[in-house]
GROMACS .gro file of C-alpha atoms in nm:
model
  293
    1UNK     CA    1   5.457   2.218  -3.126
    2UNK     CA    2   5.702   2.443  -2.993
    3UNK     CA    3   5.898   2.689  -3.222
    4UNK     CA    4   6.264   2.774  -3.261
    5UNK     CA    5   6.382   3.129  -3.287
    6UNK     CA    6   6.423   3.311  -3.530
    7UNK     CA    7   6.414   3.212  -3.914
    8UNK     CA    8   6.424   3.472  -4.214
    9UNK     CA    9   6.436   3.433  -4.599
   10UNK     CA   10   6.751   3.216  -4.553
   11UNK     CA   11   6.573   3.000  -4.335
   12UNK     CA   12   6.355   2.931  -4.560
   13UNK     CA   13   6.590   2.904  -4.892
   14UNK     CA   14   6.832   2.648  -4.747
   15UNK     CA   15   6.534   2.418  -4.620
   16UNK     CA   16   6.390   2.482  -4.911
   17UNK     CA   17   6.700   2.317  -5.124
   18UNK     CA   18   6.728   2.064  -4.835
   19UNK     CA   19   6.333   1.980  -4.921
   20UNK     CA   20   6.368   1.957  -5.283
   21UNK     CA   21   6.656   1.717  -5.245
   22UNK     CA   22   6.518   1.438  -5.027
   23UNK     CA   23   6.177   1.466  -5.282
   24UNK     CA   24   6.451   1.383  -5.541
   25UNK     CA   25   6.701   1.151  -5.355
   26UNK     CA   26   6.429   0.906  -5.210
   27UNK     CA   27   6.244   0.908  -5.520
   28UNK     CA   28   6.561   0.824  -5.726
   29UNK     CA   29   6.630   0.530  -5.497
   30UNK     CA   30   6.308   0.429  -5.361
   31UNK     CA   31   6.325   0.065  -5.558
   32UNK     CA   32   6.708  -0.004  -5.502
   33UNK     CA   33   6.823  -0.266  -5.249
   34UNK     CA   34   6.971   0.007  -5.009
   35UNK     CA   35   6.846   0.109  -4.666
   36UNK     CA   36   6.807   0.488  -4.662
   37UNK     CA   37   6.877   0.688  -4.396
   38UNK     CA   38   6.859   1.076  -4.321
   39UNK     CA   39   7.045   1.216  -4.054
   40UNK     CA   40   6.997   1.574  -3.953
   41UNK     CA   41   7.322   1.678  -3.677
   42UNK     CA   42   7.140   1.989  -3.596
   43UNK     CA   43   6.807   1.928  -3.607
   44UNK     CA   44   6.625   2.180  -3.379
   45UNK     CA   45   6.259   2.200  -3.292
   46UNK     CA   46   5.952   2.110  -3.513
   47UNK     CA   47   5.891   2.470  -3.669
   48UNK     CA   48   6.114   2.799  -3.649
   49UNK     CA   49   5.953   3.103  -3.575
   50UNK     CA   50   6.015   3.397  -3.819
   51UNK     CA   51   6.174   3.705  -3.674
   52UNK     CA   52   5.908   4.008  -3.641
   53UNK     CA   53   6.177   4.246  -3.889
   54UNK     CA   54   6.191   3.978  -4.133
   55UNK     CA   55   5.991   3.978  -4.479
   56UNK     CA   56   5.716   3.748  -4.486
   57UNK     CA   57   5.765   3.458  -4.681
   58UNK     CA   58   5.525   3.291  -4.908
   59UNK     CA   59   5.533   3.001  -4.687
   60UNK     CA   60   5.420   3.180  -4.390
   61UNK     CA   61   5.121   3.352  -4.277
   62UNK     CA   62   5.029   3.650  -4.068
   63UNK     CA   63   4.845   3.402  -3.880
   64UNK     CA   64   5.082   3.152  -3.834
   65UNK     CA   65   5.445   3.327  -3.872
   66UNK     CA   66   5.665   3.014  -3.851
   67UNK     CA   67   5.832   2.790  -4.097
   68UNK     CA   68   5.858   2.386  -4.081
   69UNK     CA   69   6.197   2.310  -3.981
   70UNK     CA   70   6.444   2.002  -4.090
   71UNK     CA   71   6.318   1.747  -3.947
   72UNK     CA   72   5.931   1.802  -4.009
   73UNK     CA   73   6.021   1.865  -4.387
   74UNK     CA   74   6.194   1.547  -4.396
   75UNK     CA   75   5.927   1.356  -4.223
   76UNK     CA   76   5.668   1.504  -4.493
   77UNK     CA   77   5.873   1.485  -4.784
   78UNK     CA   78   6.159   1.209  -4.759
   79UNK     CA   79   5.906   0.919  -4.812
   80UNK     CA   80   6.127   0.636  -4.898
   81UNK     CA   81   6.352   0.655  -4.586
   82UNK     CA   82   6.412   0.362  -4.375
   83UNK     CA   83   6.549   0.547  -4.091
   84UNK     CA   84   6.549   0.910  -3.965
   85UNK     CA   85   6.806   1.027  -3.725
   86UNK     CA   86   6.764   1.386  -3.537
   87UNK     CA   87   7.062   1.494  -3.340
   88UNK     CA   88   7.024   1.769  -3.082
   89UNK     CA   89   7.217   1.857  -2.776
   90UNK     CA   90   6.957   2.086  -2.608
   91UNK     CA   91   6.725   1.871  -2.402
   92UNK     CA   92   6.435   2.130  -2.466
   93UNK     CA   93   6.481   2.076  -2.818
   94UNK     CA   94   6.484   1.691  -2.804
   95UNK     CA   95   6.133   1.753  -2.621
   96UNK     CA   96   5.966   1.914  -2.872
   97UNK     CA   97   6.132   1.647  -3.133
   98UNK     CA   98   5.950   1.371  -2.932
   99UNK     CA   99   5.634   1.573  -2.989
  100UNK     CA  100   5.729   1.598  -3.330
  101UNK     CA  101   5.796   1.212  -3.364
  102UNK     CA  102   5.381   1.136  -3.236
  103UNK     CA  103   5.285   1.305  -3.500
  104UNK     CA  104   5.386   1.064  -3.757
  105UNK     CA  105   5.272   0.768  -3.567
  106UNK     CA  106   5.308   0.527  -3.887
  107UNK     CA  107   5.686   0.561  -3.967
  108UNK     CA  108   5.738   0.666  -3.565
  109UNK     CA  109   5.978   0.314  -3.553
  110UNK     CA  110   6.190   0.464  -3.777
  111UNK     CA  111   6.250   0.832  -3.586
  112UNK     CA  112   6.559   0.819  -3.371
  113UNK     CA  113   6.638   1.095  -3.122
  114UNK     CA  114   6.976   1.127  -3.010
  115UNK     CA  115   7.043   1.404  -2.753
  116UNK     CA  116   7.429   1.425  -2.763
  117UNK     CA  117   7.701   1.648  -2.976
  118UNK     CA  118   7.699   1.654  -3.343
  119UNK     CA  119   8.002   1.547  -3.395
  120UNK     CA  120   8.032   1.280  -3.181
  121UNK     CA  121   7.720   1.116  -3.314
  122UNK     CA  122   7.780   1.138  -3.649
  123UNK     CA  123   8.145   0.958  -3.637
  124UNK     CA  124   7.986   0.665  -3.429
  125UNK     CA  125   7.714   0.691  -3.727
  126UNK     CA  126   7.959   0.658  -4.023
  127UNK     CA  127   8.182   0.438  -3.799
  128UNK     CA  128   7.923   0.197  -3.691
  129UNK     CA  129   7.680   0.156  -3.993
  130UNK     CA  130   7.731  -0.099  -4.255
  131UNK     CA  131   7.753   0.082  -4.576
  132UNK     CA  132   7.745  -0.198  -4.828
  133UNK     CA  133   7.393  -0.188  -4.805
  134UNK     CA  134   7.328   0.180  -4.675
  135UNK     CA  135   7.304   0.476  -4.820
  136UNK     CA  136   7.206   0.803  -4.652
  137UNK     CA  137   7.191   1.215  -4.650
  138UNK     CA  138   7.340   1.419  -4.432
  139UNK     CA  139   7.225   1.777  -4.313
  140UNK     CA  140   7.484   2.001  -4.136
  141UNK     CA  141   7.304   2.297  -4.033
  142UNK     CA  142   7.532   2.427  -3.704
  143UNK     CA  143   7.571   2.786  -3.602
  144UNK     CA  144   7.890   2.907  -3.618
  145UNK     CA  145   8.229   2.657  -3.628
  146UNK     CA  146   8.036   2.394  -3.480
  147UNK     CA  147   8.147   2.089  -3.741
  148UNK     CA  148   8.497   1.972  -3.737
  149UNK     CA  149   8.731   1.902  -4.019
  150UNK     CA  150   8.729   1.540  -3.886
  151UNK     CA  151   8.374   1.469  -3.915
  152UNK     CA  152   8.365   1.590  -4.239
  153UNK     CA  153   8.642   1.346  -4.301
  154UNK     CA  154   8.418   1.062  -4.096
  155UNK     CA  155   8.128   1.162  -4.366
  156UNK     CA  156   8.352   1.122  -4.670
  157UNK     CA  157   8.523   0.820  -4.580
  158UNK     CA  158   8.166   0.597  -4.618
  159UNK     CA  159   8.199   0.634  -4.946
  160UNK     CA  160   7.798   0.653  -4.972
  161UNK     CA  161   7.663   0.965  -4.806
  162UNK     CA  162   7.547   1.281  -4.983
  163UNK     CA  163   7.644   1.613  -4.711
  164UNK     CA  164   7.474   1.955  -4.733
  165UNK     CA  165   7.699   2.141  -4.529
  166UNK     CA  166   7.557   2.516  -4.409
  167UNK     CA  167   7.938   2.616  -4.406
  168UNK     CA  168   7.995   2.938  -4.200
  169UNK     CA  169   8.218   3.137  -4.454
  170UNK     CA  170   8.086   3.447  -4.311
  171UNK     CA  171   7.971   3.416  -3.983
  172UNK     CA  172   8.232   3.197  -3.823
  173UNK     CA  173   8.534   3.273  -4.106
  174UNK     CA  174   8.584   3.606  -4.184
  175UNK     CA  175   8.468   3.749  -3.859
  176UNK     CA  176   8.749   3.570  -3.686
  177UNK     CA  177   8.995   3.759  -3.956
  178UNK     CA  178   9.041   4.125  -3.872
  179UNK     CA  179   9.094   4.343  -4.147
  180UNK     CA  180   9.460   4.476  -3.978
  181UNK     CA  181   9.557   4.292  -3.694
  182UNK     CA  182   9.661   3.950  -3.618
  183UNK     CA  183   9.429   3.650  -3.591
  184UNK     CA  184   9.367   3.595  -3.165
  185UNK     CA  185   9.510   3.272  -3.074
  186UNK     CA  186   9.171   3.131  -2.970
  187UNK     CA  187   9.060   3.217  -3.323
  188UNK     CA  188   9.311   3.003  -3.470
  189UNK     CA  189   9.293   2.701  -3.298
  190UNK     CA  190   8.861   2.712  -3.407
  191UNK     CA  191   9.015   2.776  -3.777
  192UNK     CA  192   9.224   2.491  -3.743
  193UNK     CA  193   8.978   2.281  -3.614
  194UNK     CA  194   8.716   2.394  -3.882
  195UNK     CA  195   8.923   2.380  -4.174
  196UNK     CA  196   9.149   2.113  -4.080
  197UNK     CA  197   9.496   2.263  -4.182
  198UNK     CA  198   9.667   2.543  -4.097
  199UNK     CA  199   9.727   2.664  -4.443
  200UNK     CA  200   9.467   2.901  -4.425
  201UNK     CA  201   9.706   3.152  -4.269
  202UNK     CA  202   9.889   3.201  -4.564
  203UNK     CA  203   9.569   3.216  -4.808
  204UNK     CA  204   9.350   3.430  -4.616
  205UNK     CA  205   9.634   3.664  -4.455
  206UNK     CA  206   9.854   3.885  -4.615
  207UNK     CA  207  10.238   4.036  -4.457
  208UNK     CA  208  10.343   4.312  -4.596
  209UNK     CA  209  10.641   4.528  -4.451
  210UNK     CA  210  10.582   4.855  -4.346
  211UNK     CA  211  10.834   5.151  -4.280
  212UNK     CA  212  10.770   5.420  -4.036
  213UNK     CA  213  10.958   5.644  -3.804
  214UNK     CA  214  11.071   5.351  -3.584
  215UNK     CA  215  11.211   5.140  -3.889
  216UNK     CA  216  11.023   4.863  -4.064
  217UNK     CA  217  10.758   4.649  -3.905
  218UNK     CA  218  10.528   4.328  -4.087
  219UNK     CA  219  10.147   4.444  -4.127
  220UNK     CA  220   9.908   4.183  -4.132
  221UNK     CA  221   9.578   4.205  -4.330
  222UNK     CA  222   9.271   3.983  -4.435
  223UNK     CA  223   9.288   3.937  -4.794
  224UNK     CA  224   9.006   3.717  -4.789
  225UNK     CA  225   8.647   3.700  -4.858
  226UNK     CA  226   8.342   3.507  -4.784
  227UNK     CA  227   8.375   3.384  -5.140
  228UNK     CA  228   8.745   3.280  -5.143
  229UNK     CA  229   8.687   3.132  -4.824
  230UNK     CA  230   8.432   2.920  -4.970
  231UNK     CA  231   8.624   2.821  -5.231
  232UNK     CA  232   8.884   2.755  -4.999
  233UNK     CA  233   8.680   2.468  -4.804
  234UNK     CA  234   8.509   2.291  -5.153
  235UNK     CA  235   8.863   2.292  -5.264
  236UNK     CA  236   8.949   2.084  -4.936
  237UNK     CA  237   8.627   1.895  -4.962
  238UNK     CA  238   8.747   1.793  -5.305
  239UNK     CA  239   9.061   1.601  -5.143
  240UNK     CA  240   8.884   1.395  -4.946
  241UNK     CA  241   8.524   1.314  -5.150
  242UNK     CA  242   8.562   1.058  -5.387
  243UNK     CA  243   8.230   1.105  -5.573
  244UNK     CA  244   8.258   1.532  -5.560
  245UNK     CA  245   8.146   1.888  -5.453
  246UNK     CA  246   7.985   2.063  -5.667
  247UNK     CA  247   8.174   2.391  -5.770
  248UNK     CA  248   7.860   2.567  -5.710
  249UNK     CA  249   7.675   2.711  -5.388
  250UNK     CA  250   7.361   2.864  -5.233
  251UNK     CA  251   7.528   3.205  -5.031
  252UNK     CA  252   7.289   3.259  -4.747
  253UNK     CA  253   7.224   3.528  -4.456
  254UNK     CA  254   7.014   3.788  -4.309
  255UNK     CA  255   6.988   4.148  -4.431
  256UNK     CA  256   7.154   4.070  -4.740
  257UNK     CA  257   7.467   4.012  -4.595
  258UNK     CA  258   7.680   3.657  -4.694
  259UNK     CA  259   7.705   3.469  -4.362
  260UNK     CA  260   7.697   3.104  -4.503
  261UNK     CA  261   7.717   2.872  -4.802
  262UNK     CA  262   7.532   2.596  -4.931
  263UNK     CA  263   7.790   2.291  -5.026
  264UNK     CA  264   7.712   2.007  -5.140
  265UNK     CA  265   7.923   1.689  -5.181
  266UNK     CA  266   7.892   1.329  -5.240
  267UNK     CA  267   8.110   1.073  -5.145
  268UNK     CA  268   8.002   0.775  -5.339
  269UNK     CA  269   8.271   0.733  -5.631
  270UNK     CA  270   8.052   0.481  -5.860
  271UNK     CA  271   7.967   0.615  -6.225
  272UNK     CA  272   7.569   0.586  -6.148
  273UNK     CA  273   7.600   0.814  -5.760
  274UNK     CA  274   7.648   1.093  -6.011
  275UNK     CA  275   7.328   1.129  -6.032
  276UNK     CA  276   7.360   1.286  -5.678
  277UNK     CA  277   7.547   1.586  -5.811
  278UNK     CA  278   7.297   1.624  -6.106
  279UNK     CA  279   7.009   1.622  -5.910
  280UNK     CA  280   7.171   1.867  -5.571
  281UNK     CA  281   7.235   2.089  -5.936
  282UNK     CA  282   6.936   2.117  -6.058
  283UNK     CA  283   6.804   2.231  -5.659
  284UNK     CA  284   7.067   2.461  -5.635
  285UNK     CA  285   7.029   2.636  -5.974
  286UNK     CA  286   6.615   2.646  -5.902
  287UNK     CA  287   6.732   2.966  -5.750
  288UNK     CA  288   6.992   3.214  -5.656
  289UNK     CA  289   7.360   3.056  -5.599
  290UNK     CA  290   7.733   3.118  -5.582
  291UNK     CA  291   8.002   2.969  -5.785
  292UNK     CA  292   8.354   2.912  -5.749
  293UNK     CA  293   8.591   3.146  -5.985
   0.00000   0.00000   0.00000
C-alpha cells in the first residue's frame, strides 16, 4: 500500500473523531430504511506516513510509522454503509485507492473512485442523488482554501447529510491577513470564495486613522484570530444548515500551533437527526476541543 506524506498528532486526532463517528452514525442507522453513503472529497492514499520530527503516536509503531488514512478507517469501521465514495484528483493517489479497494473484496461493489475536483463531484453528488431515501456523511479534509462556499451550500441544501469540515482558520485564513498591511487582491478573491461573502473585511480588518508628518493616513490591521475566524464560518454555517453546527470544535495543527478546526454540521432539520449533533458531541468532547465565545 503506498503511503501519503506526512501525518502528525493532528493526523491522527481528526481521523480519530472522523472514526468514532461513522462507528456511531452507521450503528445508529444500520436498521432504518435509508441507503447510507460516505463520501470522503479528499480522500488520499491508503495510509499516511508520519513525519520523522513528529511524536510517535500510540497508533503507530517504530516498525511501521504510518497511520490508516480516511478511507481505510471507513472501510474498517463504517460497517453499515451502502456506498463509499473516494474523491481524489491526483491520479497516483487514485492508484493506490484501487489497491486499497482489493483489499476489501466483499463490499468492493460498493467502493467508488472518482478521480476529478472536490468540488465538482460533490455538487453533482448532492445534485444528483435522491435524498428521500439517502442519507450520508461527508468528510472535507482539503489543504488550504480548497472547498468553496458553494459546495458547502450544495451539502446543506440535501437536507440529510452530516459534514466534518477540516476548516482552514489558520492555515488558509489568517495567513492571508497581514498583521499591518492590506489584504493582496488575490487573497481576497480566495476569501471570498471560501467564506462566501465579503463581509469578512469588515470583521477581520480594522481602519484606524493615523497622523504623521505628512497629515493623516487609514492603517489597516488584522484584528482577527484563528478563533474568531472560526466562529466567523459556524456562524455562516448556521444560515444555511437547517438541522445545526455545533458551537463546539476540535482546533488542530502541527507544533502546537492552530492551523485548522474541526466543524461539524448537520443538515437534516427533523426532531430525531438530532441525534447527529449528540453523537458528533460526545466524539468531539472525548478529547481536546474549541468552543465558540
Amino acid at each position: 500500500m503506498g503511503r501519503q506524506r506526512f501525518g502528525s498528532l493532528h493526523t491522527d486526532q481528526k481521523l480519530g473523531k472522523l472514526q468514532a463517528y461513522l462507528k456511531s452514525f452507521s450503528a445508529a442507522l444500520k436498521n432504518q430504511r435509508f441507503d447510507l453513503i460516505f463520501f470522503d472529497a479528499f480522500a488520499g492514499t491508503g495510509d499516511i506516513q508520519i513525519a520523522d520530527d513528529a511524536p510517535l503516536l500510540e497508533t503507530v509503531s517504530e516498525y511501521a510509522p504510518f497511520i490508516e488514512g480516511s478511507a481505510q478507517r471507513a472501510l474498517r469501521f463504517g460497517t453499515a454503509f451502502n456506498q463509499y465514495i473516494f474523491v481524489e484528483k491526483s491520479r497516483s493517489k487514485m492508484r493506490e485507492l484501487e489497491v486499497l479497494r482489493g483489499q476489501f473484496p466483499t463490499i468492493a461493489d460498493r467502493i467508488s473512485l472518482r478521480c476529478g475536483d472536490a468540488n465538482k463531484e460533490l455538487e453533482k453528488f448532492c445534485s444528483g442523488t435522491d435524498w428521500k431515501k439517502t442519507r450520508a456523511v461527508v468528510f472535507l479534509d482539503p489543504f488550504g482554501n480548497q472547498v468553496s462556499w458553494e459546495t458547502i451550500v450544495a451539502i446543506a441544501e440535501t437536507r440529510a447529510i452530516d459534514l466534518w469540515y477540516l476548516f482552514p482558520a489558520g492555515l488558509g485564513v489568517l495567513r492571508q491577513l497581514p498583521k499591518r498591511r492590506g489584504v493582496h487582491s488575490t487573497h481576497e478573491a480566495s476569501l471570498d470564495k471560501l467564506l462566501g461573502t465579503r463581509e469578512w473585511r469588515e470583521v477581520f480588518i480594522e481602519t484606524k486613522s493615523v497622523d504623521d508628518l505628512f497629515g493623516t493616513k487609514e492603517n489597516q490591521e488584522r484584528r482577527a484570530t484563528v478563533e474568531s475566524i472560526t466562529r466567523f464560518m459556524a456562524e455562516r454555517m448556521k444560515t444555511i444548515f437547517r438541522g445545526g453546527v455545533l458551537d463546539e470544535w476540535l482546533p488542530l495543527g502541527s507544533r502546537g500551533i492552530h492551523m485548522y478546526s474541526l466543524l461539524f454540521a448537520w443538515a437534516n432539520p427533523s426532531e430525531k437527526a438530532k441525534l447527529a449533533g449528540t453523537l458528533a458531541s460526545a466524539v468531539l468532547r472525548s478529547g481536546n476541543r474549541g468552543r465558540s465565545k
